[in-house]
Short mmCIF file of C-alpha atoms in Angstrom, two decimals:
data_model
loop_
_atom_site.label_atom_id
_atom_site.label_comp_id
_atom_site.label_asym_id
_atom_site.label_seq_id
_atom_site.Cartn_x
_atom_site.Cartn_y
_atom_site.Cartn_z
CA UNK A 1 18.35 -51.07 -72.48
CA UNK A 2 15.14 -50.78 -74.58
CA UNK A 3 11.61 -50.40 -73.27
CA UNK A 4 8.52 -52.00 -74.72
CA UNK A 5 6.20 -49.32 -76.23
CA UNK A 6 3.17 -50.97 -74.61
CA UNK A 7 4.83 -50.78 -71.22
CA UNK A 8 5.55 -47.08 -71.75
CA UNK A 9 1.89 -46.46 -72.58
CA UNK A 10 0.77 -48.25 -69.40
CA UNK A 11 3.20 -46.22 -67.25
CA UNK A 12 2.00 -42.99 -68.84
CA UNK A 13 -1.62 -43.92 -68.14
CA UNK A 14 -0.82 -44.72 -64.50
CA UNK A 15 1.00 -41.41 -64.05
CA UNK A 16 -1.90 -39.56 -65.64
CA UNK A 17 -4.41 -41.26 -63.34
CA UNK A 18 -2.23 -40.52 -60.31
CA UNK A 19 -2.00 -36.84 -61.24
CA UNK A 20 -5.75 -36.67 -61.77
CA UNK A 21 -6.45 -38.21 -58.34
CA UNK A 22 -3.87 -35.93 -56.76
CA UNK A 23 -5.50 -32.90 -58.34
CA UNK A 24 -8.96 -34.01 -57.17
CA UNK A 25 -7.62 -34.60 -53.68
CA UNK A 26 -5.91 -31.22 -53.75
CA UNK A 27 -9.14 -29.55 -54.83
CA UNK A 28 -10.99 -31.26 -51.97
CA UNK A 29 -8.33 -30.19 -49.47
CA UNK A 30 -8.38 -26.65 -50.83
CA UNK A 31 -12.16 -26.55 -50.66
CA UNK A 32 -12.14 -27.95 -47.14
CA UNK A 33 -9.36 -25.60 -46.12
CA UNK A 34 -11.28 -22.66 -47.50
CA UNK A 35 -14.34 -23.62 -45.46
CA UNK A 36 -12.23 -23.98 -42.32
CA UNK A 37 -10.59 -20.62 -43.00
CA UNK A 38 -13.91 -18.84 -43.42
CA UNK A 39 -15.32 -20.53 -40.34
CA UNK A 40 -12.26 -19.55 -38.29
CA UNK A 41 -12.54 -15.94 -39.46
CA UNK A 42 -16.21 -15.85 -38.58
CA UNK A 43 -15.65 -17.45 -35.19
CA UNK A 44 -12.72 -15.15 -34.45
CA UNK A 45 -14.88 -12.10 -35.08
CA UNK A 46 -17.45 -13.50 -32.67
CA UNK A 47 -14.80 -14.32 -30.07
CA UNK A 48 -13.40 -10.79 -30.06
CA UNK A 49 -16.54 -9.60 -28.33
CA UNK A 50 -16.02 -12.17 -25.55
CA UNK A 51 -12.48 -11.39 -24.47
CA UNK A 52 -11.95 -11.92 -20.75
CA UNK A 53 -12.22 -8.70 -18.79
CA UNK A 54 -10.08 -10.07 -15.96
CA UNK A 55 -6.97 -11.52 -17.52
CA UNK A 56 -3.63 -12.88 -16.40
CA UNK A 57 -0.42 -10.91 -16.02
CA UNK A 58 1.63 -11.23 -19.24
CA UNK A 59 4.33 -13.85 -18.72
CA UNK A 60 7.25 -11.62 -19.74
CA UNK A 61 6.20 -8.94 -17.27
CA UNK A 62 5.75 -11.49 -14.50
CA UNK A 63 9.23 -12.91 -15.08
CA UNK A 64 10.93 -9.52 -14.98
CA UNK A 65 8.88 -8.06 -12.10
CA UNK A 66 8.21 -11.15 -10.02
CA UNK A 67 6.73 -10.73 -6.55
CA UNK A 68 4.36 -7.88 -7.39
CA UNK A 69 1.41 -9.76 -8.87
CA UNK A 70 0.50 -12.45 -6.33
CA UNK A 71 -1.67 -11.81 -3.24
CA UNK A 72 0.02 -11.63 0.15
CA UNK A 73 -2.92 -12.34 2.45
CA UNK A 74 -6.21 -12.86 0.57
CA UNK A 75 -7.31 -14.35 -2.75
CA UNK A 76 -10.19 -12.80 -4.67
CA UNK A 77 -11.66 -14.71 -7.61
CA UNK A 78 -10.64 -18.10 -8.99
CA UNK A 79 -7.05 -17.47 -10.14
CA UNK A 80 -5.43 -17.80 -6.70
CA UNK A 81 -8.19 -19.69 -4.90
CA UNK A 82 -6.89 -22.62 -2.88
CA UNK A 83 -3.41 -21.19 -2.35
CA UNK A 84 -2.32 -22.72 1.00
CA UNK A 85 -0.39 -19.56 1.88
CA UNK A 86 -3.67 -17.64 1.96
CA UNK A 87 -5.59 -20.09 4.14
CA UNK A 88 -5.72 -17.80 7.19
CA UNK A 89 -7.81 -15.15 5.46
CA UNK A 90 -9.84 -17.76 3.58
CA UNK A 91 -11.18 -18.84 6.97
CA UNK A 92 -12.25 -15.25 7.71
CA UNK A 93 -14.57 -15.05 4.71
CA UNK A 94 -17.44 -16.93 6.39
CA UNK A 95 -17.69 -14.63 9.47
CA UNK A 96 -17.11 -11.56 7.28
CA UNK A 97 -19.95 -12.66 4.96
CA UNK A 98 -22.14 -12.90 8.05
CA UNK A 99 -21.15 -9.38 9.11
CA UNK A 100 -21.96 -8.06 5.65
CA UNK A 101 -25.34 -9.83 5.66
CA UNK A 102 -26.24 -8.41 9.08
CA UNK A 103 -25.36 -4.91 7.82
CA UNK A 104 -27.75 -5.13 4.85
CA UNK A 105 -30.59 -2.65 5.21
CA UNK A 106 -33.23 -4.74 3.44
CA UNK A 107 -32.89 -7.62 5.95
CA UNK A 108 -33.42 -10.25 3.28
CA UNK A 109 -32.54 -13.91 3.72
CA UNK A 110 -29.00 -15.09 3.13
CA UNK A 111 -30.42 -17.69 0.71
CA UNK A 112 -31.89 -14.98 -1.51
CA UNK A 113 -28.62 -13.06 -1.55
CA UNK A 114 -26.68 -16.17 -2.54
CA UNK A 115 -29.13 -17.18 -5.28
CA UNK A 116 -29.06 -13.66 -6.71
CA UNK A 117 -25.28 -13.86 -7.03
CA UNK A 118 -25.51 -17.39 -8.46
CA UNK A 119 -27.78 -16.08 -11.22
CA UNK A 120 -24.84 -13.96 -12.40
CA UNK A 121 -22.47 -16.94 -12.28
CA UNK A 122 -22.39 -17.59 -16.03
CA UNK A 123 -21.73 -13.94 -16.88
CA UNK A 124 -19.11 -13.74 -14.15
CA UNK A 125 -17.31 -16.84 -15.46
CA UNK A 126 -17.01 -15.24 -18.91
CA UNK A 127 -15.01 -12.40 -17.33
CA UNK A 128 -12.10 -14.79 -16.65
CA UNK A 129 -9.82 -16.58 -19.09
CA UNK A 130 -11.08 -19.90 -20.40
CA UNK A 131 -9.93 -22.83 -18.30
CA UNK A 132 -8.85 -20.57 -15.44
CA UNK A 133 -12.11 -20.69 -13.51
CA UNK A 134 -13.09 -23.91 -11.75
CA UNK A 135 -15.45 -26.17 -13.71
CA UNK A 136 -17.70 -26.81 -10.71
CA UNK A 137 -20.50 -24.23 -10.98
CA UNK A 138 -21.43 -24.50 -7.32
CA UNK A 139 -17.82 -23.97 -6.21
CA UNK A 140 -17.44 -21.01 -8.57
CA UNK A 141 -20.64 -19.40 -7.27
CA UNK A 142 -19.42 -19.95 -3.70
CA UNK A 143 -16.16 -18.17 -4.55
CA UNK A 144 -18.04 -15.25 -6.10
CA UNK A 145 -20.38 -14.87 -3.13
CA UNK A 146 -17.82 -15.08 -0.32
CA UNK A 147 -15.22 -12.97 -2.12
CA UNK A 148 -17.77 -10.30 -3.04
CA UNK A 149 -18.94 -10.11 0.58
CA UNK A 150 -15.32 -9.77 1.70
CA UNK A 151 -14.53 -6.99 -0.79
CA UNK A 152 -17.67 -5.05 0.05
CA UNK A 153 -17.13 -5.38 3.79
CA UNK A 154 -13.68 -3.82 3.40
CA UNK A 155 -15.04 -1.29 0.93
CA UNK A 156 -18.05 -0.14 2.97
CA UNK A 157 -16.96 -0.46 6.59
CA UNK A 158 -15.12 1.92 8.86
CA UNK A 159 -13.18 -0.69 10.82
CA UNK A 160 -12.27 1.79 13.53
CA UNK A 161 -15.93 1.96 14.56
CA UNK A 162 -16.61 -1.78 14.33
CA UNK A 163 -16.94 -3.91 17.44
CA UNK A 164 -13.50 -5.35 18.04
CA UNK A 165 -13.22 -9.14 17.93
CA UNK A 166 -10.81 -11.66 16.47
CA UNK A 167 -12.07 -11.14 12.91
CA UNK A 168 -11.88 -7.34 12.86
CA UNK A 169 -8.58 -7.28 14.75
CA UNK A 170 -6.93 -9.57 12.20
CA UNK A 171 -8.37 -7.50 9.38
CA UNK A 172 -7.17 -4.22 10.88
CA UNK A 173 -3.65 -5.57 11.42
CA UNK A 174 -3.38 -6.58 7.76
CA UNK A 175 -5.47 -3.74 6.34
CA UNK A 176 -2.82 -2.26 4.04
CA UNK A 177 -1.88 -5.69 2.72
CA UNK A 178 -5.56 -6.36 2.03
CA UNK A 179 -5.90 -3.09 0.11
CA UNK A 180 -2.80 -4.03 -1.88
CA UNK A 181 -4.28 -7.43 -2.75
CA UNK A 182 -7.62 -5.94 -3.82
CA UNK A 183 -5.83 -3.98 -6.55
CA UNK A 184 -3.95 -6.89 -8.13
CA UNK A 185 -4.89 -7.65 -11.74
CA UNK A 186 -5.35 -11.37 -11.08
CA UNK A 187 -7.25 -10.71 -7.84
CA UNK A 188 -10.27 -8.95 -9.32
CA UNK A 189 -13.94 -9.86 -9.08
CA UNK A 190 -16.42 -8.71 -11.74
CA UNK A 191 -18.07 -5.45 -10.80
CA UNK A 192 -21.41 -6.87 -11.90
CA UNK A 193 -21.24 -9.27 -8.93
CA UNK A 194 -20.37 -6.47 -6.50
CA UNK A 195 -23.24 -4.35 -7.78
CA UNK A 196 -25.74 -7.13 -7.05
CA UNK A 197 -24.72 -7.29 -3.39
CA UNK A 198 -24.31 -3.54 -3.04
CA UNK A 199 -27.99 -3.11 -3.80
CA UNK A 200 -28.76 -5.38 -0.85
CA UNK A 201 -26.39 -3.41 1.37
CA UNK A 202 -27.89 0.04 0.67
CA UNK A 203 -31.26 1.48 -0.17
CA UNK A 204 -31.89 2.81 -3.63
CA UNK A 205 -29.49 5.57 -4.51
CA UNK A 206 -32.21 7.99 -5.56
CA UNK A 207 -33.58 7.94 -1.99
CA UNK A 208 -30.29 9.18 -0.58
CA UNK A 209 -28.99 12.67 -0.09
CA UNK A 210 -25.66 13.41 -1.80
CA UNK A 211 -22.71 12.21 0.26
CA UNK A 212 -20.00 14.85 0.38
CA UNK A 213 -17.03 14.64 2.65
CA UNK A 214 -13.43 15.70 2.56
CA UNK A 215 -10.79 13.10 3.27
CA UNK A 216 -7.97 14.63 5.35
CA UNK A 217 -6.21 11.28 5.78
CA UNK A 218 -5.83 8.39 3.35
CA UNK A 219 -7.80 5.23 4.12
CA UNK A 220 -9.92 6.73 6.93
CA UNK A 221 -13.50 7.15 5.71
CA UNK A 222 -17.02 7.20 7.07
CA UNK A 223 -19.61 4.63 5.95
CA UNK A 224 -21.29 5.66 2.68
CA UNK A 225 -24.99 6.26 2.14
CA UNK A 226 -25.39 4.60 -1.27
CA UNK A 227 -23.71 1.90 -3.28
CA UNK A 228 -22.21 4.42 -5.71
CA UNK A 229 -20.71 6.28 -2.76
CA UNK A 230 -19.31 3.01 -1.44
CA UNK A 231 -17.28 2.47 -4.58
CA UNK A 232 -16.32 6.14 -4.69
CA UNK A 233 -15.05 6.03 -1.14
CA UNK A 234 -13.01 2.93 -1.82
CA UNK A 235 -11.34 4.72 -4.70
CA UNK A 236 -10.76 7.67 -2.41
CA UNK A 237 -8.87 5.39 -0.04
CA UNK A 238 -6.61 4.22 -2.81
CA UNK A 239 -6.28 7.63 -4.39
CA UNK A 240 -5.10 8.77 -0.99
CA UNK A 241 -1.73 7.83 -2.46
CA UNK A 242 -2.08 11.06 -4.41
CA UNK A 243 -2.57 14.45 -2.77
CA UNK A 244 -5.94 15.28 -4.30
CA UNK A 245 -8.43 17.79 -2.99
CA UNK A 246 -11.76 16.97 -1.43
CA UNK A 247 -13.38 19.20 -4.03
CA UNK A 248 -12.10 16.97 -6.83
CA UNK A 249 -13.35 13.84 -5.07
CA UNK A 250 -16.85 15.30 -4.95
CA UNK A 251 -16.79 15.65 -8.74
CA UNK A 252 -16.18 11.99 -9.41
CA UNK A 253 -18.78 10.49 -11.72
CA UNK A 254 -18.50 6.73 -11.53
CA UNK A 255 -19.53 4.75 -14.59
CA UNK A 256 -20.31 1.49 -12.84
CA UNK A 257 -22.13 -0.06 -15.77
CA UNK A 258 -19.14 0.21 -18.12
CA UNK A 259 -16.37 -0.71 -15.68
CA UNK A 260 -15.36 -4.38 -15.49
CA UNK A 261 -13.64 -4.30 -12.08
CA UNK A 262 -12.22 -2.10 -9.33
CA UNK A 263 -8.72 -1.86 -10.81
CA UNK A 264 -10.20 -0.37 -13.98
CA UNK A 265 -12.23 2.13 -11.95
CA UNK A 266 -9.18 3.21 -10.00
CA UNK A 267 -7.14 3.65 -13.16
CA UNK A 268 -9.85 5.84 -14.67
CA UNK A 269 -9.51 8.23 -11.75
CA UNK A 270 -5.74 8.42 -12.02
CA UNK A 271 -5.75 9.31 -15.70
CA UNK A 272 -7.59 11.78 -17.89
CA UNK A 273 -7.21 12.88 -21.51
CA UNK A 274 -3.92 14.70 -21.97
CA UNK A 275 -4.75 18.33 -21.30
CA UNK A 276 -1.66 19.84 -22.91
CA UNK A 277 -1.21 17.85 -26.10
CA UNK A 278 -0.14 19.58 -29.29
CA UNK A 279 -2.46 19.06 -32.24
CA UNK A 280 0.38 18.33 -34.68
CA UNK A 281 1.69 15.11 -33.13
CA UNK A 282 3.87 14.22 -36.11
CA UNK A 283 6.21 17.10 -35.29
CA UNK A 284 6.64 15.90 -31.71
CA UNK A 285 7.32 12.23 -32.30
CA UNK A 286 11.08 12.48 -31.80
CA UNK A 287 10.95 14.72 -28.74
CA UNK A 288 11.94 12.81 -25.62
CA UNK A 289 13.77 14.57 -22.82
CA UNK A 290 16.24 12.58 -20.72
CA UNK A 291 17.29 15.46 -18.50
CA UNK A 292 17.25 14.82 -14.76
CA UNK A 293 15.60 17.00 -12.15
CA UNK A 294 19.01 18.34 -11.11
CA UNK A 295 19.91 19.20 -14.70
CA UNK A 296 16.59 20.94 -15.29
CA UNK A 297 16.99 22.88 -12.07
CA UNK A 298 20.40 24.11 -13.21
CA UNK A 299 18.73 25.30 -16.43
CA UNK A 300 16.40 27.55 -14.46
CA UNK A 301 13.43 25.19 -14.27
CA UNK A 302 11.62 24.72 -10.99
CA UNK A 303 8.89 22.23 -10.09
CA UNK A 304 5.45 22.34 -8.55
CA UNK A 305 2.69 19.76 -7.91
CA UNK A 306 -0.42 19.73 -10.06
CA UNK A 307 -3.83 20.36 -8.53
CA UNK A 308 -5.59 17.35 -10.03
CA UNK A 309 -3.30 14.47 -9.07
CA UNK A 310 -3.90 12.87 -12.49
CA UNK A 311 -0.85 11.14 -13.94
CA UNK A 312 -1.58 12.79 -17.28
CA UNK A 313 -1.54 16.30 -15.85
CA UNK A 314 2.00 17.35 -16.82
CA UNK A 315 2.61 20.86 -18.07
CA UNK A 316 5.63 23.06 -18.79
CA UNK A 317 5.53 26.85 -18.93
CA UNK A 318 8.50 28.90 -20.08
CA UNK A 319 8.81 32.41 -18.67
CA UNK A 320 11.27 35.17 -19.43
CA UNK A 321 14.19 33.84 -17.41
CA UNK A 322 12.90 30.62 -15.88
CA UNK A 323 10.50 27.74 -16.47
CA UNK A 324 7.95 25.80 -14.41
CA UNK A 325 7.32 22.07 -14.75
CA UNK A 326 4.07 20.89 -13.16
CA UNK A 327 3.97 17.21 -12.17
CA UNK A 328 1.29 15.08 -10.48
CA UNK A 329 1.89 14.44 -6.76
CA UNK A 330 2.27 10.87 -5.55
CA UNK A 331 2.37 9.34 -2.08
CA UNK A 332 4.78 6.39 -2.12
CA UNK A 333 4.68 3.51 0.37
CA UNK A 334 5.50 -0.19 0.44
CA UNK A 335 2.53 -1.07 -1.80
CA UNK A 336 3.18 1.51 -4.54
CA UNK A 337 5.46 -0.73 -6.59
CA UNK A 338 2.87 -3.50 -6.78
CA UNK A 339 0.08 -1.00 -7.42
CA UNK A 340 1.79 0.69 -10.38
CA UNK A 341 2.99 -2.57 -11.95
CA UNK A 342 -0.48 -4.11 -11.84
CA UNK A 343 -1.81 -1.07 -13.68
CA UNK A 344 0.99 -1.59 -16.22
CA UNK A 345 0.01 -5.25 -16.54
CA UNK A 346 -3.60 -4.23 -17.13
CA UNK A 347 -2.50 -1.88 -19.91
CA UNK A 348 -0.58 -4.72 -21.55
CA UNK A 349 -3.52 -7.14 -21.58
CA UNK A 350 -5.40 -7.67 -24.88
CA UNK A 351 -8.64 -6.72 -23.13
CA UNK A 352 -7.09 -3.73 -21.36
CA UNK A 353 -7.15 0.01 -22.05
CA UNK A 354 -6.25 1.36 -25.48
CA UNK A 355 -3.62 3.73 -24.06
CA UNK A 356 -0.43 3.50 -21.99
CA UNK A 357 -0.92 6.39 -19.59
CA UNK A 358 0.40 4.62 -16.47
CA UNK A 359 3.35 3.08 -18.30
CA UNK A 360 4.22 6.47 -19.77
CA UNK A 361 4.03 8.14 -16.35
CA UNK A 362 6.46 5.62 -14.85
CA UNK A 363 8.90 6.14 -17.73
CA UNK A 364 8.61 9.92 -17.35
CA UNK A 365 9.46 9.79 -13.65
CA UNK A 366 12.36 7.42 -14.31
CA UNK A 367 13.72 9.83 -16.92
CA UNK A 368 13.65 12.65 -14.36
CA UNK A 369 15.13 10.67 -11.45
CA UNK A 370 18.76 9.73 -12.13
CA UNK A 371 20.03 10.06 -8.57
CA UNK A 372 18.70 10.27 -4.99
CA UNK A 373 19.32 14.04 -5.16
CA UNK A 374 16.59 14.24 -7.80
CA UNK A 375 14.22 12.54 -5.37
CA UNK A 376 15.17 15.04 -2.67
CA UNK A 377 14.23 17.97 -4.90
CA UNK A 378 10.84 16.45 -5.82
CA UNK A 379 10.15 15.75 -2.14
CA UNK A 380 11.04 19.33 -1.32
CA UNK A 381 8.38 20.48 -3.78
CA UNK A 382 5.82 17.97 -2.40
CA UNK A 383 5.59 16.16 -5.73
CA UNK A 384 6.77 12.95 -4.07
CA UNK A 385 5.78 12.08 -0.51
CA UNK A 386 7.75 9.02 0.51
CA UNK A 387 7.24 6.58 3.37
CA UNK A 388 10.02 4.27 2.21
CA UNK A 389 12.60 5.60 4.64
CA UNK A 390 15.24 6.99 2.29
CA UNK A 391 15.69 8.82 -1.00
CA UNK A 392 17.84 5.93 -2.24
CA UNK A 393 14.92 3.47 -1.92
CA UNK A 394 12.60 5.75 -3.86
CA UNK A 395 15.22 6.19 -6.58
CA UNK A 396 15.61 2.41 -6.81
CA UNK A 397 11.83 1.93 -6.99
CA UNK A 398 11.42 3.97 -10.18
CA UNK A 399 14.62 2.51 -11.60
CA UNK A 400 13.37 -1.06 -11.09
CA UNK A 401 9.77 -0.71 -12.26
CA UNK A 402 10.70 1.28 -15.39
CA UNK A 403 13.08 -1.36 -16.78
CA UNK A 404 11.87 -2.98 -20.03
CA UNK A 405 8.88 -0.63 -20.23
CA UNK A 406 8.16 1.31 -23.42
CA UNK A 407 5.98 4.44 -23.13
CA UNK A 408 3.59 5.90 -25.66
CA UNK A 409 5.74 7.99 -27.99
CA UNK A 410 3.30 10.90 -27.86
CA UNK A 411 2.80 10.98 -24.10
CA UNK A 412 4.20 14.20 -22.62
CA UNK A 413 5.72 14.95 -26.04
CA UNK A 414 4.67 18.59 -26.04
CA UNK A 415 6.03 19.18 -22.53
CA UNK A 416 9.35 17.57 -23.52
CA UNK A 417 9.45 19.70 -26.66
CA UNK A 418 8.97 22.87 -24.61
CA UNK A 419 11.59 21.81 -22.07
CA UNK A 420 14.20 21.26 -24.76
CA UNK A 421 13.41 24.62 -26.33
CA UNK A 422 13.80 26.32 -22.97
CA UNK A 423 17.10 24.57 -22.21
CA UNK A 424 18.54 25.72 -25.53
CA UNK A 425 18.02 29.42 -24.80
CA UNK A 426 21.11 31.62 -25.15
CA UNK A 427 21.12 32.75 -21.53
CA UNK A 428 23.74 30.65 -19.70
CA UNK A 429 22.30 27.94 -17.51
CA UNK A 430 24.15 29.08 -14.39
CA UNK A 431 22.75 32.58 -14.76
CA UNK A 432 19.20 31.25 -15.10
CA UNK A 433 19.66 28.99 -12.10
CA UNK A 434 21.09 31.78 -9.94
CA UNK A 435 18.34 34.22 -10.85
CA UNK A 436 15.61 31.70 -10.23
CA UNK A 437 16.96 30.40 -6.94
CA UNK A 438 18.27 33.62 -5.45
CA UNK A 439 15.67 36.06 -6.71
CA UNK A 440 12.43 34.37 -7.72
CA UNK A 441 12.34 31.91 -4.85
CA UNK A 442 14.09 33.82 -2.11
CA UNK A 443 12.79 37.33 -2.62
CA UNK A 444 9.42 36.73 -4.25
CA UNK A 445 8.25 33.70 -2.26
CA UNK A 446 5.76 35.75 -0.18
CA UNK A 447 3.95 39.11 -0.41
CA UNK A 448 6.01 40.54 2.47
CA UNK A 449 9.28 39.55 0.82
CA UNK A 450 8.09 41.12 -2.43
CA UNK A 451 7.12 44.37 -0.67
CA UNK A 452 10.50 44.46 1.06
CA UNK A 453 12.31 44.09 -2.26
CA UNK A 454 10.06 46.70 -3.87
CA UNK A 455 10.70 49.11 -1.00
CA UNK A 456 14.45 48.59 -1.31
CA UNK A 457 14.32 49.29 -5.05
CA UNK A 458 12.31 52.50 -4.49
CA UNK A 459 14.74 53.59 -1.76
CA UNK A 460 17.71 53.02 -4.06
CA UNK A 461 15.99 54.96 -6.82
CA UNK A 462 15.24 57.93 -4.54
CA UNK A 463 18.81 57.85 -3.17
CA UNK A 464 20.17 57.93 -6.71
CA UNK A 465 17.91 60.87 -7.60
CA UNK A 466 18.96 62.74 -4.47
CA UNK A 467 22.66 62.11 -5.20
CA UNK A 468 22.26 63.32 -8.77
CA UNK A 469 20.68 66.61 -7.72
CA UNK A 470 23.33 67.05 -5.02
CA UNK A 471 26.14 66.73 -7.58
CA UNK A 472 24.28 68.58 -10.30
CA UNK A 473 22.04 71.12 -8.55
CA UNK A 474 19.37 72.79 -10.60
CA UNK A 475 20.30 76.27 -11.80
CA UNK A 476 18.04 78.99 -10.54
#
């Protein structure tokens, strides 16, 4: 079949025109796409400075550790507001707000207090994820005001000295559940809101004398004298989980201006920069010990609690025939699982801390606890103080919360490196264990025991000398 040359020319012209239009369209699309790309990059850079400070629990973590991230008795903030299961305590917020208002030293009107909180409403809303806070400004401000009054009443009040009525009795009965709920990631209120009301509650901090008090029992505190002390005392209640000294508590320096919420503040007082890190981290990357407490004990390693209570305070010292592993003490109760996992969730959030100190601590403890007998040894050394009822439950707790968690590769790397070096010494493990248990612990556990051993050694030496001179008398 032949084709007319004129027809071929027309088809070629049409194809050429089509290609030209396509190229022009492509150029326009490319130009438009470039503009959109540059705009998106610019906007993304701007958005990074506005990340929510109070985020949601990552979905994968929630699915694997369900039941530890939702409030049991009280909702704080917008994420769980309106939950029908929390209605009982929602009804307490009005009378508790009244109690907080009556306790304010400045005796200002309730209207002024509310309006002052409402002025922070826009900044407070930016602390939550977009679309998570209610769109009604008045409702959001109401949530902020009532919830802040509730938190501060719990934070500042010694309930044992309060006049007992239906409100305080219900609060006292559920006190530990309330404390648990106040430390949930999704149950936080911006600290900027709390600070506004705290200034109504107390006189200016510079007018107050320093508040120093030891805390012999967790959760039992006297009313504070300044708003900084109020926050400090609240953290002391929660850090009562750890056996810390009153002297350390007096050294706390709270950075209220830079802390977004209470959970962040609490975390800052459970962690500190690693005090025993090796400078050459590249050499330690592969060092990860998986030896249990029982195995380490058989290798001549014994355990003792640290003095600071910080989760990062882990140190190993190798001596001539034995080693000492220092671990942070922890009080474990029914709320510990939720408490630790919410700190883990905070570390996993895009807006969260830049390190994984809490996650790494959990993984470290799980690597040491392979059996309830390991728990028993740590309890014996007062590293773990358990109120769970059995060693098996405490073993299961660390086993459950550590699943699917990945620690920082460098966390505790130097301690693990030293432990492995110690365990590879030529002295047989059973000899090290026997010498440590039977001699170091039994005979050198107190000054009197040491003096008794020393006296026995001197007596044996003198007896040997006397025997020698009896058998081989000196020639005269």
